[in-house]
Coordinates of C-alpha atoms and ligand atoms in Angstrom, one line a residue:
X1477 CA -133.1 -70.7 -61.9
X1478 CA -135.1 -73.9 -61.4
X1479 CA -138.4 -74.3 -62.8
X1480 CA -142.0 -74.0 -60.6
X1481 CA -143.9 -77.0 -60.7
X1482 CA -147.3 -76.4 -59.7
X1483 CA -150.7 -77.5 -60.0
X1484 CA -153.0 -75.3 -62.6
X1485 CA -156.1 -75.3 -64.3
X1486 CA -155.5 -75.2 -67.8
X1487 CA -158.6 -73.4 -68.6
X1488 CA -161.5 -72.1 -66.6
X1489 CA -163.7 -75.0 -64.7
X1490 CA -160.3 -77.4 -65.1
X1491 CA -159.6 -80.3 -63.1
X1492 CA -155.6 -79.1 -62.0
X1493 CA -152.4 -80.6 -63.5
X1494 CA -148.9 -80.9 -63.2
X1495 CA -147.7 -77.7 -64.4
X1496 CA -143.8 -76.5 -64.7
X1497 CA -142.8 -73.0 -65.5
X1498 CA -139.6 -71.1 -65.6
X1499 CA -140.6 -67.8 -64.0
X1500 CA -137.5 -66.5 -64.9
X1501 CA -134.8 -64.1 -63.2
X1502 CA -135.6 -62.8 -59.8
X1503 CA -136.9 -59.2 -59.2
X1504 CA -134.9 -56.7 -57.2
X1505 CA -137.5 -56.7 -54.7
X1506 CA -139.0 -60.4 -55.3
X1507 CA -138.2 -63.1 -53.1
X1508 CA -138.7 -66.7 -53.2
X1509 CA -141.0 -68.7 -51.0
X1510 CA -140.3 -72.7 -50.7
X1511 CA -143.8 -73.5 -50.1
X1512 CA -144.5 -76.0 -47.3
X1513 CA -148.0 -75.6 -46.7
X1514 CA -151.1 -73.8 -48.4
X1515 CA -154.6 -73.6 -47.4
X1516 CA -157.5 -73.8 -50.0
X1517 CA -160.0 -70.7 -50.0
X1518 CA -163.4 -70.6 -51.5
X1519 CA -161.7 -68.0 -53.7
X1520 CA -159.5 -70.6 -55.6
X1521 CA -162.7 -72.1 -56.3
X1522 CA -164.1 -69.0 -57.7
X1523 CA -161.2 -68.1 -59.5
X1524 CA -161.0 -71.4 -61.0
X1525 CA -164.5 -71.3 -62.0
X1526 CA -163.4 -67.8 -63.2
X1527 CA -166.4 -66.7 -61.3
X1528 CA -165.7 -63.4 -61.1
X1529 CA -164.2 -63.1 -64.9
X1530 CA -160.5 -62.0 -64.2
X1531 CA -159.2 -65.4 -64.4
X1532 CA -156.2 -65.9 -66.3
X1533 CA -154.7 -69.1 -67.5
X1534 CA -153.2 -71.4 -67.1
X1535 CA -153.9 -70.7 -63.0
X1536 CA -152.1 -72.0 -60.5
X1537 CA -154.4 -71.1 -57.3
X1538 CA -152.8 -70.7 -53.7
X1539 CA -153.4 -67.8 -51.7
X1540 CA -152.5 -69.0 -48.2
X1541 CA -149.2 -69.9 -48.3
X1542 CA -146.2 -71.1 -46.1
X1543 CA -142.5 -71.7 -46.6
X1544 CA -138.9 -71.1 -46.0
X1545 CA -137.8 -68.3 -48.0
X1546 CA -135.1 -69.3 -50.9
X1547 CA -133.8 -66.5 -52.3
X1548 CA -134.2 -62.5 -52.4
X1549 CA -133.7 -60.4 -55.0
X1550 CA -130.8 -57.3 -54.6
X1551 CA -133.3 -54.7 -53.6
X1552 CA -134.8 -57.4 -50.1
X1553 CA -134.2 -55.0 -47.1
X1554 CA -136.2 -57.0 -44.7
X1555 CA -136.3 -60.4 -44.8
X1556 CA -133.3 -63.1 -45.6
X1557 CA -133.1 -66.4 -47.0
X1558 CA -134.0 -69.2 -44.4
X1559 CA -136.9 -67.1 -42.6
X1560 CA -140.1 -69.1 -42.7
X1561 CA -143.2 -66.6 -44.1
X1562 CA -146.5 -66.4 -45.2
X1563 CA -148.1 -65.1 -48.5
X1564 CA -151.6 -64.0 -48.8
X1565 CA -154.4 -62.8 -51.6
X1566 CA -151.6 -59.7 -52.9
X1567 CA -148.9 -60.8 -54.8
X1568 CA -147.5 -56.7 -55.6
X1569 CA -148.7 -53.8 -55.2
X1570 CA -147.5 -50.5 -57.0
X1571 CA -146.4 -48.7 -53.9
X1572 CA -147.1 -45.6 -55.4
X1573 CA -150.9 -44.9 -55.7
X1574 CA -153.0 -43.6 -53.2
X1575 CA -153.8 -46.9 -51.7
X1576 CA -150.2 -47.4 -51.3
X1577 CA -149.6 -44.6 -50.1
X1578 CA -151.9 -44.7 -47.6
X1579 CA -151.5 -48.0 -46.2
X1580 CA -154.0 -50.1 -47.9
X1581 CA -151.7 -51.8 -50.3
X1582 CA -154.0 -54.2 -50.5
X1583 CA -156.4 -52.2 -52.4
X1584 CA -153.2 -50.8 -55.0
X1585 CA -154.7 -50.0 -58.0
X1586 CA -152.5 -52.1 -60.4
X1587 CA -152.1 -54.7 -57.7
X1588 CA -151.6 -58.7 -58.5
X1589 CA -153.0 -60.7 -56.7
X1590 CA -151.1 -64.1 -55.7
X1591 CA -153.5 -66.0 -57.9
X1592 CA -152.9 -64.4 -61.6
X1593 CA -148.9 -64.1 -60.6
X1594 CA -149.3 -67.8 -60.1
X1595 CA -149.9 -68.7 -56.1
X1596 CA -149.3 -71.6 -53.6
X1597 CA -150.1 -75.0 -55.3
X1598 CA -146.7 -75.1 -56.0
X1599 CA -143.4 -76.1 -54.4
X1600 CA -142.5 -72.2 -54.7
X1601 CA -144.0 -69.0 -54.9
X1602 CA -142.6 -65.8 -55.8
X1603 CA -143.5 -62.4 -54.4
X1604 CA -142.8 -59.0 -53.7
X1605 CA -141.0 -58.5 -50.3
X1606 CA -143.7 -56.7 -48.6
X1607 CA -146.3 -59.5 -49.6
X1608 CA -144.0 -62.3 -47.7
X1609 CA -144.7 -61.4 -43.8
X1610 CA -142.7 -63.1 -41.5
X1611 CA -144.3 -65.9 -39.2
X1612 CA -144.1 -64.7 -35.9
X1613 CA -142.0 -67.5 -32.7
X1614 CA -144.1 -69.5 -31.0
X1615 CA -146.8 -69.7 -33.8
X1616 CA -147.1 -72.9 -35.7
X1617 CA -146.5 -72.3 -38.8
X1618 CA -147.9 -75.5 -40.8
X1619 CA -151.4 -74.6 -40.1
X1620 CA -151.2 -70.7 -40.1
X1621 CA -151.6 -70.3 -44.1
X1622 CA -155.6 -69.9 -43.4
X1623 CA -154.8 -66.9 -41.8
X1624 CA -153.0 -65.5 -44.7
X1625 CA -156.6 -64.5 -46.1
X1626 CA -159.3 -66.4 -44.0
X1627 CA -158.3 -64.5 -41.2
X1628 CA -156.7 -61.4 -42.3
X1629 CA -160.1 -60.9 -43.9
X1630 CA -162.4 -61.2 -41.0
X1631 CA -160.1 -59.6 -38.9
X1632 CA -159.7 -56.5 -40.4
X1633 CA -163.3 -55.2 -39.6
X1634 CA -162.9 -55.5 -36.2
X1635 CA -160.2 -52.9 -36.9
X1636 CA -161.6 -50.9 -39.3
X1637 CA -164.9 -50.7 -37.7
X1638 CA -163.4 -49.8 -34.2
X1639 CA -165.2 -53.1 -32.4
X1640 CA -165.0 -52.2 -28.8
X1641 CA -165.3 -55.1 -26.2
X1642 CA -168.4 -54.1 -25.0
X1643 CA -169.9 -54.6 -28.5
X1644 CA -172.3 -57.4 -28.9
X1645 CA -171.3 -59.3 -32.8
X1646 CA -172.8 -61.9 -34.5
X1647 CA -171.1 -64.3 -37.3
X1648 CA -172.9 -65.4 -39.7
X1649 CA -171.5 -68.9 -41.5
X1650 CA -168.6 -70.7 -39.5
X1651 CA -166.6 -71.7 -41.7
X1652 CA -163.1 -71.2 -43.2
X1653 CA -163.4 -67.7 -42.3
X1654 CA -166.6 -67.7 -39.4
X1655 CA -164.2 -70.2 -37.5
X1656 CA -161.5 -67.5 -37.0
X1657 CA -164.2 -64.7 -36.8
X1658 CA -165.5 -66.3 -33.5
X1659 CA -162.2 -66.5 -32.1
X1660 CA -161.0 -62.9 -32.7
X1661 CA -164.3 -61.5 -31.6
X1662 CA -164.0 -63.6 -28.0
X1663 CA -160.5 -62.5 -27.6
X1664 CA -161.0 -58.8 -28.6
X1665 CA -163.6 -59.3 -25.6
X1666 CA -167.1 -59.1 -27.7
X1667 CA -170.1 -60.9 -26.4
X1668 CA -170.0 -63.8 -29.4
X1669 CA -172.8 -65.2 -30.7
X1670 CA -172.5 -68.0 -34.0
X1671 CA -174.7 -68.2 -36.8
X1672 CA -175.2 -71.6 -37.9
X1673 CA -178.4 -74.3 -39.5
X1674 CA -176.2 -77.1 -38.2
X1675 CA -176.9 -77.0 -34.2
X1676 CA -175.1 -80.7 -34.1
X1677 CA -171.8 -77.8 -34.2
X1678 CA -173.0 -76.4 -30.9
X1679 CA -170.2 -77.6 -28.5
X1680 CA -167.9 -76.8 -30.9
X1681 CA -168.6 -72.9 -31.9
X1682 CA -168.8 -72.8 -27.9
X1683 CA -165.1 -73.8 -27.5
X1684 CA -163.9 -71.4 -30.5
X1685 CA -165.5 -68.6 -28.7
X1686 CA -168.9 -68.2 -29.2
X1687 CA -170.9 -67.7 -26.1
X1688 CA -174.6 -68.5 -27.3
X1689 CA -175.3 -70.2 -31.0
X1690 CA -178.7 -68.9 -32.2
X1691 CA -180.4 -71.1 -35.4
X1692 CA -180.6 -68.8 -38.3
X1693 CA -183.2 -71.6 -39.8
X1694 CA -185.9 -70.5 -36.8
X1695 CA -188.2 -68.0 -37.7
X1696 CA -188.4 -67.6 -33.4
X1697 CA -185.3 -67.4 -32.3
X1698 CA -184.3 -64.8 -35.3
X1699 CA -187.2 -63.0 -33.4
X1700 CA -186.3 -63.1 -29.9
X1701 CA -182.7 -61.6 -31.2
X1702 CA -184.1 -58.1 -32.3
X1703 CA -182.0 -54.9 -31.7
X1704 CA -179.3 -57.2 -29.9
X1705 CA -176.2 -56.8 -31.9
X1706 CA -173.7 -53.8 -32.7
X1707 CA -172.2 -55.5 -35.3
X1708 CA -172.7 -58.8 -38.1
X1709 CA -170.0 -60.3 -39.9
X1710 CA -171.3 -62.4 -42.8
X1711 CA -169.1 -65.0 -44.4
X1712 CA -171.1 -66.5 -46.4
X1713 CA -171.1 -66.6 -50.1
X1714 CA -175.1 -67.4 -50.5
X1715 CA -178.1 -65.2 -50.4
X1716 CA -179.7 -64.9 -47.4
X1717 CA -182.9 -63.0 -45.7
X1718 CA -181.0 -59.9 -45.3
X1719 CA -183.7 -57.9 -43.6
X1720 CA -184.2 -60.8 -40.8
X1721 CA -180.9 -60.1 -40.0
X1722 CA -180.6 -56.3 -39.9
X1723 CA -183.5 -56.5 -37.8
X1724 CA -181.0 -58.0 -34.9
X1725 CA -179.0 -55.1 -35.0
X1726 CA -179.0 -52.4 -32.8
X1727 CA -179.6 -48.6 -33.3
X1728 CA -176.2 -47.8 -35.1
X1729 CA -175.9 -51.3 -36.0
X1730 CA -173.8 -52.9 -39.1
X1731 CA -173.6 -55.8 -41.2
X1732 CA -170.3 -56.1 -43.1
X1733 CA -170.2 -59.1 -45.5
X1734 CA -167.1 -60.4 -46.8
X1735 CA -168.2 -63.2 -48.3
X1736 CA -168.8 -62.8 -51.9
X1737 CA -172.3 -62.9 -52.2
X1738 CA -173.0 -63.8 -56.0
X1739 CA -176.5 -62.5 -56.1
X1740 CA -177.7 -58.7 -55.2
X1741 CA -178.3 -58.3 -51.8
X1742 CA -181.9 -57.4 -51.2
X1743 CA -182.2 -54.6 -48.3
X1744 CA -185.1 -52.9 -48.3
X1745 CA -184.2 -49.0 -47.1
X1746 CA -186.3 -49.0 -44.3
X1747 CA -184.6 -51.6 -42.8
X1748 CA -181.2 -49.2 -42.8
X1749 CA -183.2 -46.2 -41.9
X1750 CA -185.2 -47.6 -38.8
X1751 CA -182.4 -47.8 -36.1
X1752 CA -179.6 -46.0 -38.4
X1753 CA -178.1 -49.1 -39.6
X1754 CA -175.5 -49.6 -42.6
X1755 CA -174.2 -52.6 -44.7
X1756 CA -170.8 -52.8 -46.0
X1757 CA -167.9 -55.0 -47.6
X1758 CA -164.2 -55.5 -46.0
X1759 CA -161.4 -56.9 -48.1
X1760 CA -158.0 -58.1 -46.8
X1761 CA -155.6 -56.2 -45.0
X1762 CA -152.1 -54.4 -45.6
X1763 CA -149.1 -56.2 -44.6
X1764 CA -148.8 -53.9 -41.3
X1765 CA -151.9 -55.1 -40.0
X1766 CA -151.4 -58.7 -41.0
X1767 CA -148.4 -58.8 -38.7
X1768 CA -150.5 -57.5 -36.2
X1769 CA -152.7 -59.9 -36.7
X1770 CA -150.3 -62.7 -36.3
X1771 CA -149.1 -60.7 -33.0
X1772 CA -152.3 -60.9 -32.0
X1773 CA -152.9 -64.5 -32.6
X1774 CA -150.0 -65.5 -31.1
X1775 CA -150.8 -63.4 -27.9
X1776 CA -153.9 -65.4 -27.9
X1777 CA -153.8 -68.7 -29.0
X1778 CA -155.9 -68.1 -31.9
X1779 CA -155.2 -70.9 -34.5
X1780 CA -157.0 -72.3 -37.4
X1781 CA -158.7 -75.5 -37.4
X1782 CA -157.4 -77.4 -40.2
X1783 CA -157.3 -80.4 -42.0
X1784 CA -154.2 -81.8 -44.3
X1785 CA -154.0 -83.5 -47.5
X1786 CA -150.9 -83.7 -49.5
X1787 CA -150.5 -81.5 -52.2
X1788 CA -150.9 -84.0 -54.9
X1789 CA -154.5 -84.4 -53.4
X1790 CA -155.0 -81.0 -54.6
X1791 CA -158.1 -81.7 -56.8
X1792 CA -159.4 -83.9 -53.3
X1793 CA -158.9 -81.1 -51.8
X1794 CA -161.0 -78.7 -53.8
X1795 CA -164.0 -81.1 -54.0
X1796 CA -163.9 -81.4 -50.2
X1797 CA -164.1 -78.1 -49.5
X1798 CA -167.1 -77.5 -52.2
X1799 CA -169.0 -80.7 -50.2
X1800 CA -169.0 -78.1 -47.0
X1801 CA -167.8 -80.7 -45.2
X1802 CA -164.6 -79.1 -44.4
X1803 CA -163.9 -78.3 -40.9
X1804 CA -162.8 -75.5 -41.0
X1805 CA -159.7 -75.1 -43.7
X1806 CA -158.4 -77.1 -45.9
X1807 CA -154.6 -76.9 -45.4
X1808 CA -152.2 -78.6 -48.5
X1809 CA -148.6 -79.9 -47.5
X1810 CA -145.4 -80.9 -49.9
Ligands
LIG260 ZN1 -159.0 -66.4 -49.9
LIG261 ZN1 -150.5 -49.2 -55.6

């Protein structure tokens, strides 16, 4: 077995390096991803950081991979060598626990994710067979790493919260993630309107689907949007005036963040009590629904925005995502 060679932070904060490692003999039901493309998430950044103190090093970050798969270890039912696939956030999962069980393997309580097995900023990456979903014909698979976890995580509300088209939603942040959340809520037939403080993107959330873009900066247009939404999507990672928000919601209303907001939300109860609102968090998804996502994407031309540096740019890469200026993914190629 040839070795990985990678780019990892060496400890937490770390610039990346060149980084080789021999990750030994493959698993019965492991299979090997030549990695192509991978798109950069705020989450590397955070696990670099070792924001969220589970960080292990050395790190290679990469959770939106692409590739050609290499090899399959002797237990691989459903995939072969040669199919081009996608890895996400999970790296294993126990298939045993009542996550598993249940069909949110994402959620398996011993689970790895892609990151501390060592993820995409690599030339391969090595899974478990249900973590390496097949890219569906007809979808382009060089840019559809962002939805390995940009999109499988702002599309799984609309599942698990039972969106109907006739629901009004609301997305705050359009980013990485609010740029795919705009175009799964127009084609799941919502009424779409974007969240943004940079109006100069107007035109642009228009032609990703939203059909009005409200300023979240004016104290009078926040106004003039009470009790219109079902449902908010939040993406971003910063506090923001919570309450201001909820009070755009309709009776029954909900805001579901899935950003990872660093501070404690501040929601005062009457805000949740007046109109029978809720808050609430959403992960990824399992590998079911992220080939139905892909189905879905493919059905309707939904397709991250990206932009490409090569994979020796990585650290490039990383700063130009932190700048914000990044519109919408950052996608890195071999
Ligand atoms: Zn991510
Ligand atoms: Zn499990």
């Amino acid at each position: 077995m040839t070795d990985i060679n990678a780019y990892a932070a060496k400890e937490a904060g770390a610039k990346l390096e060149p980084y080789s490692f021999d990750p030994g003999a493959i698993g019965a039901h492991e299979v090997d991803v030549k990695v192509s493309a991978c798109g950069v998430c705020h989450s590397d950044l955070s696990m670099i950081n070792n924001d969220w103190g589970f960080g292990q090093y050395p790190m290679v970050p990469g959770h939106e991979a692409i590739g050609e798969i290499t090899e399959i270890g002797s237990a691989v039912k459903n995939l072969k060598v040669g199919q081009t696939v996608g890895v996400g956030w999970n790296a294993e999962s126990c298939m045993h626990c009542a996550p598993c069980l249940s069909g949110t393997q994402q959620r398996c309580q011993t689970g790895v994710p892609t990151i501390i097995s060592k993820g995409g900023f690599a030339d391969r990456v090595r899974v478990q067979d249900i973590w390496a979903v097949p890219i569906p014909d007809g979808m382009d698979a060089k840019s559809a790493g962002p939805l390995f976890c940009g999109g499988i995580t702002v599309f799984s509300p609309f599942v698990d919260y039972d969106l109907k088209p006739t629901d009004r939603v609301a997305v705050i942040g359009i980013g990485g993630l609010g740029h795919l959340a705009l175009q799964f809520a127009r084609a799941w037939g919502c009424e779409v309107t974007a969240f943004t403080t940079s109006m100069d993107k107007e035109d642009e959330l228009k032609e990703l689907g939203a059909h009005h873009v409200a300023n979240s900066r004016d104290a009078d247009s926040m106004k003039k949007l009470k009790g219109k939404f079902d449902f908010i999507l939040s993406t971003v990672n910063v506090s923001l005036d919570w309450p201001s928000y909820l009070a755009t919601l309709r009776s029954n209303g909900r805001l579901i963040t899935v950003g990872a907001v660093d501070k404690p939300m501040g929601i005062p109860a009457f805000s949740l009590i007046s109109g029978g609102k809720s808050v609430g968090g959403s992960d990824t998804g399992s590998p079911d629904r992220v080939a139905k996502m892909l189905e879905f994407c493919t059905r309707h031309d939904i397709k991250p925005m990206v932009e490409y540096f090569p994979m020796e740019k990585v650290n490039e890469a990383l700063e130009h995502l932190e700048s914000g200026k990044a519109r919408y993914r950052v996608v890195l190629t071999n």
